[in-house]
Short mmCIF file of C-alpha atoms (C1' of nucleotides) in Angstrom, two decimals:
data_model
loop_
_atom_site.label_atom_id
_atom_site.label_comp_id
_atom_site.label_asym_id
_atom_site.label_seq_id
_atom_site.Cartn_x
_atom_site.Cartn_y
_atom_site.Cartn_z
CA UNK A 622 -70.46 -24.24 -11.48
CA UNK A 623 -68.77 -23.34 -8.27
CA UNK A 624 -64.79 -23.91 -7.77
CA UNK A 625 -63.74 -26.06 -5.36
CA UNK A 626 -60.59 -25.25 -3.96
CA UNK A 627 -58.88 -28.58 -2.64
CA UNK A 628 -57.13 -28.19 0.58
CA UNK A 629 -53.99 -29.70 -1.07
CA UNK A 630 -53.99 -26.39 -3.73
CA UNK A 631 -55.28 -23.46 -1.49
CA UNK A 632 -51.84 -21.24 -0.48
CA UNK A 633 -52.46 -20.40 3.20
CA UNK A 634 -52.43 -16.97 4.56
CA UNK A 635 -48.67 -17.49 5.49
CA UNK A 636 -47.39 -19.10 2.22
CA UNK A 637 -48.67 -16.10 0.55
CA UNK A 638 -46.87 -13.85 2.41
CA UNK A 639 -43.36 -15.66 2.36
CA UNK A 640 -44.34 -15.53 -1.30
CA UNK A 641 -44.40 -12.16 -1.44
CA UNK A 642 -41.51 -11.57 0.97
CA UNK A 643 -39.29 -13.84 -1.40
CA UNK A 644 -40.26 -11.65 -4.66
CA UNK A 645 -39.80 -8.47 -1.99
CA UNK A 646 -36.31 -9.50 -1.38
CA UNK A 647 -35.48 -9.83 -5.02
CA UNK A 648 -36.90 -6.65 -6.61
CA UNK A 649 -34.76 -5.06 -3.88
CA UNK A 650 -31.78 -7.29 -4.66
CA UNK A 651 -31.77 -5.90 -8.17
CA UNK A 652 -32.01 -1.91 -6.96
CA UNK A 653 -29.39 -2.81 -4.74
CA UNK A 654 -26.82 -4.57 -7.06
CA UNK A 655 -27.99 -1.82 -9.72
CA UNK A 656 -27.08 0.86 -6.85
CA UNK A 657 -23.93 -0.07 -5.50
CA UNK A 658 -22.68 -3.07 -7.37
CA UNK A 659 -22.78 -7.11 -6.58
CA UNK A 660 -19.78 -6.98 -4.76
CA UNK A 661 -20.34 -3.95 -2.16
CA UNK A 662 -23.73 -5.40 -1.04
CA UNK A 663 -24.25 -6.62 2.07
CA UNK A 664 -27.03 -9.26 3.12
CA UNK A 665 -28.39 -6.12 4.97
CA UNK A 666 -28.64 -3.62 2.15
CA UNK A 667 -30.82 -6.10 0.48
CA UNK A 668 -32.82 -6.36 3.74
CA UNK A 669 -33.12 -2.92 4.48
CA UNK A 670 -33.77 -1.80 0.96
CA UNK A 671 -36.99 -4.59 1.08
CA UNK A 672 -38.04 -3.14 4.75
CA UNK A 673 -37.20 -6.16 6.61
CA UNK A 674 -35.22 -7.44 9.41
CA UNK A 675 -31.83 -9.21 8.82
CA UNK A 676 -32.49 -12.41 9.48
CA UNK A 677 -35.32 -13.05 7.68
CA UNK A 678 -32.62 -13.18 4.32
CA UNK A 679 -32.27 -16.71 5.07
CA UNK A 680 -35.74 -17.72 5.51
CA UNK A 681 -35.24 -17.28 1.91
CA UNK A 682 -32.10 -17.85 0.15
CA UNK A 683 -28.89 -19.44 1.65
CA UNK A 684 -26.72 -16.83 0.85
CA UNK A 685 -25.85 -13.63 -1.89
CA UNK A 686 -25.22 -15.95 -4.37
CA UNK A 687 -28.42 -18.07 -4.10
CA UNK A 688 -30.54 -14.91 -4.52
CA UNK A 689 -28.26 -14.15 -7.59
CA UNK A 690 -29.07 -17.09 -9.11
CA UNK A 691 -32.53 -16.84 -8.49
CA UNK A 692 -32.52 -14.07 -10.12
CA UNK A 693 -30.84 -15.26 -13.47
CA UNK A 694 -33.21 -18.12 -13.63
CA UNK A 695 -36.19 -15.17 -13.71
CA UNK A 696 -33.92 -13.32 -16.50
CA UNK A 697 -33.58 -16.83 -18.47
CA UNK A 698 -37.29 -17.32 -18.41
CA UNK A 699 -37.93 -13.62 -19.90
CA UNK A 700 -35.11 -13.99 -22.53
CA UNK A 701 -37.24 -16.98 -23.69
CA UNK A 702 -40.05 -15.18 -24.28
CA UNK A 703 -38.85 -12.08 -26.16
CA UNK A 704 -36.82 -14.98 -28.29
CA UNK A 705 -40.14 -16.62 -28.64
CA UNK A 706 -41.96 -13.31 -29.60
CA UNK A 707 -39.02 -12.60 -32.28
CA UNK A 708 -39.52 -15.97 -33.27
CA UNK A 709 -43.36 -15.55 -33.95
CA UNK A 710 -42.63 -12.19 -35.85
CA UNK A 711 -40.39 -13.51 -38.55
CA UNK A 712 -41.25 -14.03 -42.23
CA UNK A 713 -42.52 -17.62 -42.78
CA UNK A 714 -40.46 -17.77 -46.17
CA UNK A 715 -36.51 -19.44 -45.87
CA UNK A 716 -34.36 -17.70 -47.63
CA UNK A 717 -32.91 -14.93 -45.09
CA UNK A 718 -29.47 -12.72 -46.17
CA UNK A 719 -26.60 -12.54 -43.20
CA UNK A 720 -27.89 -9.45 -42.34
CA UNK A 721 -31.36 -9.83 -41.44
CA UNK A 722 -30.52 -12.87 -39.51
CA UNK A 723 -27.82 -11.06 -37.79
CA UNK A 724 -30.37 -8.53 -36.57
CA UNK A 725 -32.69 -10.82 -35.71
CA UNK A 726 -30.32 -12.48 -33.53
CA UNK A 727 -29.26 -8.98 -32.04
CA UNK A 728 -32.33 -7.44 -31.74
CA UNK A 729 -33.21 -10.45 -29.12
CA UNK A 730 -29.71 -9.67 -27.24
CA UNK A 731 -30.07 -6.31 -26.72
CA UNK A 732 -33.41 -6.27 -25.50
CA UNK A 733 -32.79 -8.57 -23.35
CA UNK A 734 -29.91 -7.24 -22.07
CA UNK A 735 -30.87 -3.87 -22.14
CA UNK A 736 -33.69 -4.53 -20.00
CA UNK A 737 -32.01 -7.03 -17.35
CA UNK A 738 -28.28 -4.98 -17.71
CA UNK A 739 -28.48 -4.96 -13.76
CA UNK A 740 -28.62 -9.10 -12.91
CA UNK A 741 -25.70 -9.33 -16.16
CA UNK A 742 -23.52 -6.96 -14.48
CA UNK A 743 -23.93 -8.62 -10.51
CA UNK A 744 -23.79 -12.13 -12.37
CA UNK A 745 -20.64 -11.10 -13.97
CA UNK A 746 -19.00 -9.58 -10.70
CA UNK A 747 -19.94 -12.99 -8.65
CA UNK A 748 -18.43 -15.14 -11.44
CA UNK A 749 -15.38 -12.94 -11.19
CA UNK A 750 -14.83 -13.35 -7.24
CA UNK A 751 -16.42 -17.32 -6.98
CA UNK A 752 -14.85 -19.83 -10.00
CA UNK A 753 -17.90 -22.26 -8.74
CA UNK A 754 -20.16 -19.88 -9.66
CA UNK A 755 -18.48 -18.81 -12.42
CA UNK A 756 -19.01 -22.20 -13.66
CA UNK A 757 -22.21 -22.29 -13.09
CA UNK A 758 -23.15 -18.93 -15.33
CA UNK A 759 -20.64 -20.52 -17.51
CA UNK A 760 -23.49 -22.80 -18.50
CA UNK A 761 -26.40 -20.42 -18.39
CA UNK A 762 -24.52 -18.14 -20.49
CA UNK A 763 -23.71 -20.85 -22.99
CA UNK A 764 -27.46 -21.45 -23.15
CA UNK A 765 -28.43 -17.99 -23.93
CA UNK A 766 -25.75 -17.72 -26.72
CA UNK A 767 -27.16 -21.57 -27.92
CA UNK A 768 -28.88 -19.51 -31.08
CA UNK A 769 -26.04 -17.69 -32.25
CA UNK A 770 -23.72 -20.54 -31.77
CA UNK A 771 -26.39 -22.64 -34.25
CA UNK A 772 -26.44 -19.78 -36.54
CA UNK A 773 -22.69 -19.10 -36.97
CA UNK A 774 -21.69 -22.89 -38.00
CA UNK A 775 -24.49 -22.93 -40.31
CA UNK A 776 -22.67 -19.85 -41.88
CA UNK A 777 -19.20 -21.33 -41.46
CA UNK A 778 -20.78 -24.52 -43.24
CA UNK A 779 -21.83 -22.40 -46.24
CA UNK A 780 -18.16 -20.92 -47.14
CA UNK A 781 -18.40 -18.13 -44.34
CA UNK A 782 -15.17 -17.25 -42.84
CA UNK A 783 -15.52 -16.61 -39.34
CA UNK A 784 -12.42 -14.86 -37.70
CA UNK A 785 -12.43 -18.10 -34.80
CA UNK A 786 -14.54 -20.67 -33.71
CA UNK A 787 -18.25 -19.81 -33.77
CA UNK A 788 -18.76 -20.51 -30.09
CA UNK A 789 -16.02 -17.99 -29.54
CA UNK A 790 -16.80 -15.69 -32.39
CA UNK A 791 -20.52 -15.97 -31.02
CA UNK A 792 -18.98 -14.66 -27.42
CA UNK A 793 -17.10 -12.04 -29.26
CA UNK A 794 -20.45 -10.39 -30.83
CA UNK A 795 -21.82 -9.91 -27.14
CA UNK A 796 -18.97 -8.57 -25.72
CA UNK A 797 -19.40 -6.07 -28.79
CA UNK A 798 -23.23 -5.43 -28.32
CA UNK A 799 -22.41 -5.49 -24.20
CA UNK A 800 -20.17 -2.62 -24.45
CA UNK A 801 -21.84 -0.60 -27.15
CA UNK A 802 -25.41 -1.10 -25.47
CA UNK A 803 -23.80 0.07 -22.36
CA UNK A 804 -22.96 3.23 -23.64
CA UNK A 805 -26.03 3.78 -25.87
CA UNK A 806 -28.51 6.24 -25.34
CA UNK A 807 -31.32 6.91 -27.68
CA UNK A 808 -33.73 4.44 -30.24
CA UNK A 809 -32.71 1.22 -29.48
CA UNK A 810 -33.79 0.29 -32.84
CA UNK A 811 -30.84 2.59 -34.04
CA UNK A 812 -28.51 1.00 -32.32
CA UNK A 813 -29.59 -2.10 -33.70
CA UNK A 814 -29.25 -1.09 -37.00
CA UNK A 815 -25.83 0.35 -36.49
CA UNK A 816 -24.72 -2.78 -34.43
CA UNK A 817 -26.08 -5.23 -37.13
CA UNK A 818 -24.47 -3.44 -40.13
CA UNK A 819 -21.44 -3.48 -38.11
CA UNK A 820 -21.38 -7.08 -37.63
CA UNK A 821 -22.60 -8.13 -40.65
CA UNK A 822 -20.23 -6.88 -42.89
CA UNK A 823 -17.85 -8.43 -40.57
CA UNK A 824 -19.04 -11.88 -41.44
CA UNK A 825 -19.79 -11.36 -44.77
CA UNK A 826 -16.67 -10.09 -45.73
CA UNK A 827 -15.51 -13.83 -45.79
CA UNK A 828 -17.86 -14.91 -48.23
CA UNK A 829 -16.31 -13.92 -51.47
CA UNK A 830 -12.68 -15.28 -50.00
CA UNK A 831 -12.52 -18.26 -52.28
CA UNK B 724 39.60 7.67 -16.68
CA UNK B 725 38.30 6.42 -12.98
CA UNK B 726 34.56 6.63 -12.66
CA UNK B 727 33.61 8.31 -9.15
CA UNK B 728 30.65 8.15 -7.55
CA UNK B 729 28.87 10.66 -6.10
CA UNK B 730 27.47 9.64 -2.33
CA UNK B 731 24.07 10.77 -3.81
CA UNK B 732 23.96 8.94 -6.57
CA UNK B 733 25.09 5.62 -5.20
CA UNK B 734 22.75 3.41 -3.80
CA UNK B 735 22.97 1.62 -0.48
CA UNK B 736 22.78 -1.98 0.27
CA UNK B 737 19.89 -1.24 2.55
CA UNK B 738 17.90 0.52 -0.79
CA UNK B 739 18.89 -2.21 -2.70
CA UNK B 740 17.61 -4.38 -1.08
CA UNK B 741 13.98 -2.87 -0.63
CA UNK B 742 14.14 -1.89 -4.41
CA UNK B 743 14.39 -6.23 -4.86
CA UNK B 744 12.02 -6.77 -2.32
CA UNK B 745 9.60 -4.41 -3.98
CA UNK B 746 9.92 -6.03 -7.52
CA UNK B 747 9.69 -9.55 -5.47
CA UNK B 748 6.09 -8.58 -4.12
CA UNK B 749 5.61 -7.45 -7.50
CA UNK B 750 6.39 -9.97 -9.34
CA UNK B 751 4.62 -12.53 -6.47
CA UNK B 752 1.29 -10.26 -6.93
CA UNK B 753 1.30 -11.22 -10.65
CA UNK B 754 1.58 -14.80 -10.00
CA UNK B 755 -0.93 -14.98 -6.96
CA UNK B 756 -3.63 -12.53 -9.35
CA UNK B 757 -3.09 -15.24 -11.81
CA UNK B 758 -3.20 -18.40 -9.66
CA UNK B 759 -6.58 -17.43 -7.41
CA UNK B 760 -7.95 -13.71 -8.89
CA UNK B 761 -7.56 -10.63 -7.93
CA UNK B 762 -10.58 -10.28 -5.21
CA UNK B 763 -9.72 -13.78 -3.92
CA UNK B 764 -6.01 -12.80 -3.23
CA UNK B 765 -5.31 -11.97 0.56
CA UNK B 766 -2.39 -10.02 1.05
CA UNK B 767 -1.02 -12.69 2.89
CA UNK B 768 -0.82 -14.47 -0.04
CA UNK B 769 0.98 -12.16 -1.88
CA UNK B 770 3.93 -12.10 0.95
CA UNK B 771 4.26 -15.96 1.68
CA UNK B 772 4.67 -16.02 -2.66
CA UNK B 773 7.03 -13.60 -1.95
CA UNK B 774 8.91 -15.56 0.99
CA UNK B 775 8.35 -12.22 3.22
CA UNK B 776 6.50 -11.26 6.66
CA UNK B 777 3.00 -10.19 6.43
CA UNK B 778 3.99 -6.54 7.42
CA UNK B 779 6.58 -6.22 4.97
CA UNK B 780 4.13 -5.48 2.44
CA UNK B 781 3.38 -2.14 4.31
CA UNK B 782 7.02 -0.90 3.77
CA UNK B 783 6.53 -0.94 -0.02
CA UNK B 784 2.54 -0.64 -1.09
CA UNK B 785 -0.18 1.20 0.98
CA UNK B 786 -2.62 -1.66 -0.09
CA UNK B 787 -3.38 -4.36 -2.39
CA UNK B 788 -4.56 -1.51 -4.62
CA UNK B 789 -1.37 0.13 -5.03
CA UNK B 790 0.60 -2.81 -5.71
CA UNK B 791 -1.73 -3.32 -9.09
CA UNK B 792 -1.41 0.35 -9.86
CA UNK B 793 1.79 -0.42 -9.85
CA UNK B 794 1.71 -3.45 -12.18
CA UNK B 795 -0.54 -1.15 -14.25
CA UNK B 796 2.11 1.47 -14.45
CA UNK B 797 4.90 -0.66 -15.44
CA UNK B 798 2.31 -2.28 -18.18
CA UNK B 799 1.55 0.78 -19.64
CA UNK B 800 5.07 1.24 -20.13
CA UNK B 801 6.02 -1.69 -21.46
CA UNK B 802 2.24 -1.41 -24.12
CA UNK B 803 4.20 2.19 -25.28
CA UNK B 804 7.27 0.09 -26.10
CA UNK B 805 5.12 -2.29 -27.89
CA UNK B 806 3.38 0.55 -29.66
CA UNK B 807 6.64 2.48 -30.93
CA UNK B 808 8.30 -0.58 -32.20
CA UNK B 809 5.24 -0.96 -34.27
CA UNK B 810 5.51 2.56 -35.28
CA UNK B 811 9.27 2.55 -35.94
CA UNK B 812 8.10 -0.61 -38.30
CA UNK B 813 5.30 0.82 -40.53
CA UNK B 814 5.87 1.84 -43.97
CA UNK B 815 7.00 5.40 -44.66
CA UNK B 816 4.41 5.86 -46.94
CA UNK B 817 1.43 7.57 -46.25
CA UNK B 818 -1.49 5.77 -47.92
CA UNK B 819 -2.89 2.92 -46.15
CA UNK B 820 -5.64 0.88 -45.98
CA UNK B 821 -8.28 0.26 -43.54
CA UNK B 822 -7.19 -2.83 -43.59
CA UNK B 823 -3.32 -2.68 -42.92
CA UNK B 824 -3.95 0.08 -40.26
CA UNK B 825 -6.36 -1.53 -38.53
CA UNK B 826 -3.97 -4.50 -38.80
CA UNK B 827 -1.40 -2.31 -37.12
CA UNK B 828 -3.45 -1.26 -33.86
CA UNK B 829 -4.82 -4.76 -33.37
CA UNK B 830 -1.23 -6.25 -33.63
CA UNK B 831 0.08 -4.21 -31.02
CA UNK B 832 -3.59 -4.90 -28.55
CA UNK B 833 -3.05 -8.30 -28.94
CA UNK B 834 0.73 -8.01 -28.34
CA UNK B 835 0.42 -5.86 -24.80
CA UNK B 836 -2.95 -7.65 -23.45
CA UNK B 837 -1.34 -11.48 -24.41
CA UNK B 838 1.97 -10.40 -22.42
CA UNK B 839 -0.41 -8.71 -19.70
CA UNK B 840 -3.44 -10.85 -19.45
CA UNK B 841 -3.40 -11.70 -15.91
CA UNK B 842 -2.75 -7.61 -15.33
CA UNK B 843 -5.76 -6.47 -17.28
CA UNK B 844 -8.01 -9.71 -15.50
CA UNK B 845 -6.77 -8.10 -12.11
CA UNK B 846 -7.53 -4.44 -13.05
CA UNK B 847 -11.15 -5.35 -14.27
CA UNK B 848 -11.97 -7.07 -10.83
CA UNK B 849 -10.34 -4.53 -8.77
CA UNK B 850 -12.71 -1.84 -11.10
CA UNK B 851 -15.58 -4.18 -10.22
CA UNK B 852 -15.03 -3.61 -6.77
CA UNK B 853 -14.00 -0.20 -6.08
CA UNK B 854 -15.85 2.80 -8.11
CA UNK B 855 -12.57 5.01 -7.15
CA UNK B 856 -9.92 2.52 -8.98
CA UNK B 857 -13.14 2.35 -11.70
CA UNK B 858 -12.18 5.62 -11.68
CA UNK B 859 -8.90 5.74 -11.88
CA UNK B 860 -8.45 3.31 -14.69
CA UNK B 861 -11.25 4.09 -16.63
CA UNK B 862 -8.82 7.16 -17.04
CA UNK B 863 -5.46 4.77 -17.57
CA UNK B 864 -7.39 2.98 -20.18
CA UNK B 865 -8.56 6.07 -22.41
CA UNK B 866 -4.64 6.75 -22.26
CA UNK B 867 -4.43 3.06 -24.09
CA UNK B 868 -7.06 3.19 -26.50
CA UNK B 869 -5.97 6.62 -27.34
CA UNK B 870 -4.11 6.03 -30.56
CA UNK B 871 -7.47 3.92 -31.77
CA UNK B 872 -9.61 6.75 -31.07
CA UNK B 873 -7.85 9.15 -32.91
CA UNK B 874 -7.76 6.63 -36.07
CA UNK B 875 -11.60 5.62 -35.84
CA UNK B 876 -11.83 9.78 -35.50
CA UNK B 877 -9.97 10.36 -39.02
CA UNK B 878 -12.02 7.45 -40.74
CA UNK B 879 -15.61 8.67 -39.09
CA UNK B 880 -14.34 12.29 -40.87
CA UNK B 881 -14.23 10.17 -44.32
CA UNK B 882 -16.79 8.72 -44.16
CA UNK B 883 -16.85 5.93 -42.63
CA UNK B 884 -19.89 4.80 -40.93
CA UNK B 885 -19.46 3.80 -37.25
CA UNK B 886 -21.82 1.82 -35.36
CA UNK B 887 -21.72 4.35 -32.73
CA UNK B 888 -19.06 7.14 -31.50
CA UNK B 889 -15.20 6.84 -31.83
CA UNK B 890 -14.92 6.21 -28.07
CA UNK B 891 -17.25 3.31 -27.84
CA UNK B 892 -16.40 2.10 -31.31
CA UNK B 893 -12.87 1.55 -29.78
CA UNK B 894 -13.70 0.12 -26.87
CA UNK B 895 -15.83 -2.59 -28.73
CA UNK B 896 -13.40 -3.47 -31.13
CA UNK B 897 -11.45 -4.00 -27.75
CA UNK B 898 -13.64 -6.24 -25.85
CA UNK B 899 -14.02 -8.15 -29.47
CA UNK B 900 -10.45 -8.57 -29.09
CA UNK B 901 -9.77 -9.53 -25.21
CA UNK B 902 -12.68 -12.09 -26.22
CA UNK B 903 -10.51 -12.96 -29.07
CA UNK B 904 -7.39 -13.84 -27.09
CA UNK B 905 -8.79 -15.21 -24.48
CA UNK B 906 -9.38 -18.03 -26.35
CA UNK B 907 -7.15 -18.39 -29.01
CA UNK B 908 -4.46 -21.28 -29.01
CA UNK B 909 -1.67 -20.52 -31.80
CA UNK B 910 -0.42 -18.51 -34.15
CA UNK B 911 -0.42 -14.93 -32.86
CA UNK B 912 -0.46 -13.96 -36.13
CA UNK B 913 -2.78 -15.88 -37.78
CA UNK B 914 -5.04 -14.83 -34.91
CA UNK B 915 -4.44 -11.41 -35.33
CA UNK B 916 -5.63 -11.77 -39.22
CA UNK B 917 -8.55 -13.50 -38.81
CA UNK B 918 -9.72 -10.16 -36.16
CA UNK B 919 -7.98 -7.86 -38.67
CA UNK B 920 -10.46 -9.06 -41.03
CA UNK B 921 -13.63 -9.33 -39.18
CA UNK B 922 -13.10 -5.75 -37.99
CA UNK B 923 -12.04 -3.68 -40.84
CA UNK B 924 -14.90 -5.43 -43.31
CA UNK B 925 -16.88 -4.39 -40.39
CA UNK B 926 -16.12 -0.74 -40.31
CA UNK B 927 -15.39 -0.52 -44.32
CA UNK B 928 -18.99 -1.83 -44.90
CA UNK B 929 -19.64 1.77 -44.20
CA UNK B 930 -17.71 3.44 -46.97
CA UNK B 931 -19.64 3.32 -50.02
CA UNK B 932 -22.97 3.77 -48.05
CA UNK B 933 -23.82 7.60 -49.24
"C1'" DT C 357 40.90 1.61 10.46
"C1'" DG C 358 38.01 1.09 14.70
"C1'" DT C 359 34.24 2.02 17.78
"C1'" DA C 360 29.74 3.57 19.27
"C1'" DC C 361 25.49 4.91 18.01
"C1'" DA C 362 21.59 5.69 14.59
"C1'" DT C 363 18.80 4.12 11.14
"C1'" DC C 364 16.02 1.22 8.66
"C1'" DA C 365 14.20 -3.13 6.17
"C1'" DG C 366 12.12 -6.83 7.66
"C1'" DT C 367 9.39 -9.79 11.22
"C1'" DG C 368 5.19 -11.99 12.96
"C1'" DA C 369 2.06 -12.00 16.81
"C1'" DA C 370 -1.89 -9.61 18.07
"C1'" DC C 371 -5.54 -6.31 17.58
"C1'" DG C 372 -9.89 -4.97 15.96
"C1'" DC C 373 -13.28 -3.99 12.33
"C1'" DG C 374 -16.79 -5.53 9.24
"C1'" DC C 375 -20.13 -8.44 8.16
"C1'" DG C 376 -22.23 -13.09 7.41
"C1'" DT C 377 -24.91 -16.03 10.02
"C1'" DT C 378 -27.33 -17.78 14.07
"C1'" DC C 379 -30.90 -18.28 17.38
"C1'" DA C 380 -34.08 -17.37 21.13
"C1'" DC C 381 -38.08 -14.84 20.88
"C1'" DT C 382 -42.73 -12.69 19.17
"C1'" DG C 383 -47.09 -12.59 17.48
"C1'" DA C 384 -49.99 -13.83 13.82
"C1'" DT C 385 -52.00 -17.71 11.41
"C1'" DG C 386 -53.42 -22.47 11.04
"C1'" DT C 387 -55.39 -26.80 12.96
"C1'" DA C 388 -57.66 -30.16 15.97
"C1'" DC C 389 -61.44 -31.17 18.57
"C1'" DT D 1261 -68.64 -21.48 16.07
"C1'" DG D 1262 -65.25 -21.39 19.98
"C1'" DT D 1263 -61.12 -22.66 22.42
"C1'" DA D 1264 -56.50 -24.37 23.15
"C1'" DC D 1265 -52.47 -25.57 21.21
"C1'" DA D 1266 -49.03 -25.95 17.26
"C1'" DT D 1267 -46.67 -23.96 13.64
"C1'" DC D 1268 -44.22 -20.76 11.19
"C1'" DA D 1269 -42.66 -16.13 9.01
"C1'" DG D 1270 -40.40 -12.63 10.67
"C1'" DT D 1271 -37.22 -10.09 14.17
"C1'" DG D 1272 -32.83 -8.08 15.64
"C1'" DA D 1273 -29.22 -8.47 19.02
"C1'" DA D 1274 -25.15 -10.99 19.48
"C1'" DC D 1275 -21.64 -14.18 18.13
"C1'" DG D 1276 -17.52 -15.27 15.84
"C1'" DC D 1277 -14.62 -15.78 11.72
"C1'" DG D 1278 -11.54 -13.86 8.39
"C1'" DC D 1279 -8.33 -10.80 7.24
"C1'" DG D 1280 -6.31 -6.10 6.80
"C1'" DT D 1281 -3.29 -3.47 9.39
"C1'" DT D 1282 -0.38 -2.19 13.27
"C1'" DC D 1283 3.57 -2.11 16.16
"C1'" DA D 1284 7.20 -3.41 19.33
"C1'" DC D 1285 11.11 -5.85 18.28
"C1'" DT D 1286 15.49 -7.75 15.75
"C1'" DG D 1287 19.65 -7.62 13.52
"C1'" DA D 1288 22.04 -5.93 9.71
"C1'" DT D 1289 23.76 -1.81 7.50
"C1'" DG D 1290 25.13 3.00 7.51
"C1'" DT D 1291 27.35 7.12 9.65
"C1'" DA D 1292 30.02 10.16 12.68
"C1'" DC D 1293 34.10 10.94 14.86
#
DNA sequence: TGTACATCAGTGAACGCGCGTTCACTGATGTAC
DNA sequence: TGTACATCAGTGAACGCGCGTTCACTGATGTAC
């Protein structure tokens, strides 16, 4: 059988290429932020870096921010699906201890961290100079940490004796993992270990409290 | 007896005066930093809080820079004042728990970054911005986390198990904290025992391990 | 103590740099007939 | 299939805003004699 492409579905010549310029300007957002930070990057950098001219930025995005945030929805979309893929790989049977949940939970985080650390650190610098975008990645963030903040109030439920609020203490664990992973060099798995025993024993030390 | 002073010693109205307007554009920095951020803070800003002229600012701080290097200077003094009355407090004897000293160093965090917060909020967004104040505090907060370092140090030599070096062990339990505080409505105290307990079952998890 | 001059903290209008954003233009691609 | 016109992605020089910083000036304070 032969395809028929419908006129209505064939991309033209063009809307390929504005395609590709888009996805152009956003790989070389992400050197650039990487490079010299969120903050000291001029609209031109970005343009330069993807070999074009100035103006052609804002056949694309409305401003720095805009391409930010493009850029976060791309890193949501891949969180999902190493979440998903931890997801798949877990044991089928229910009863899980503190700690293996705990690393499940921040195995997910530091991969996905680890391999988007660039778009955290410019979304993190544009929250700090722009409170509307800050609230903004207020929301995302609250998405990504959706899991953990589940997880924690089913522990607090069960007797566990978290040191605040579990959308708080769920914060607090990523600023942990943030700064350690930042510094970490070597087997991530490692450092997931080391992390996870860490926290672990951290919650668990409230279970025997009454 | 009559006490003379010596022309060199005694200030003159003139000095006095800048010395107060000094600690005026000080003390308006704080309250603009607080109000609007760091980054968003023109130095306008600062001098209208301040009820001074625009160029006025130039008599007493080279930048907007300075003037938080000098808020960070007069922190750091007022964190070692903080830190000896805690000393000058302990128990002379020399056995203590993980617990109770890890009580001790979080007591006097929470103490200096609660009194400081909009200090530290301005330091991190000035660090965001400028690799050579990144630089320059980066060194100013080593100084700080010093007395942690050493103490993670002495425990890692027996045998505890850190998640990772003393250095970034430190600087975790830090950012665990700030998170902490940033968020916590209350008791000081109570707060400061709930993270007391979350971090030293964290790092005493390690002890019986080998 | 009084006078004449020097100094200096403070003033605020104006200058000028840096950079975000615009816009008239180009040439390639798409469309109508 | 060929031609004539329309559209649109991309270009880069130029505009203009925002704000840091300067500087000539003021008037009060300090100093010399």
């Amino acid at each position: 059988m032969i395809a028929i492409d419908t006129p209505v579905n064939r991309p033209t010549m063009r809307q390929l290429k504005a395609v590709q310029t888009t996805a152009d300007l956003k790989a070389a957002a992400r050197v650039v932020f990487a490079r010299q930070g969120y903050l000291n990057t001029k609209i031109v950098d970005i343009t330069r870096e993807a070999g074009r001219a100035a103006g052609s930025f804002y056949n694309h995005f409305e401003n720095k921010e805009e391409i930010l945030a493009a850029l976060a929805v791309d890193l949501g979309a891949e969180a999902d699906e190493i979440a998903g893929d931890a997801q798949d790989a877990r044991p089928e049977s229910g009863a899980v201890s503190i700690h293996d949940s705990a690393r499940g939970h921040i195995a997910v985080f530091w991969r996905t961290y680890a391999a988007h650390r660039d778009v955290f650190a410019a979304i993190e610098q544009a929250a700090l100079a722009n409170p509307v975008f800050a609230e903004r990645m207020r929301t995302f963030r609250a998405e990504q940490l959706q899991p953990w903040i589940a997880w924690l109030t089913e522990l607090a439920d069960r007797g566990v004796h978290l040191p605040t609020d579990p959308a708080t203490t769920a914060a607090m664990i990523a600023a942990t993992a943030e700064t350690m992973i930042q510094t970490w060099h070597g087997d991530p798995d490692a450092g997931i270990d080391n992390l996870t025993g860490f926290v672990a024993a951290g919650l668990s030390a409230g279970v025997n409290q009454h």
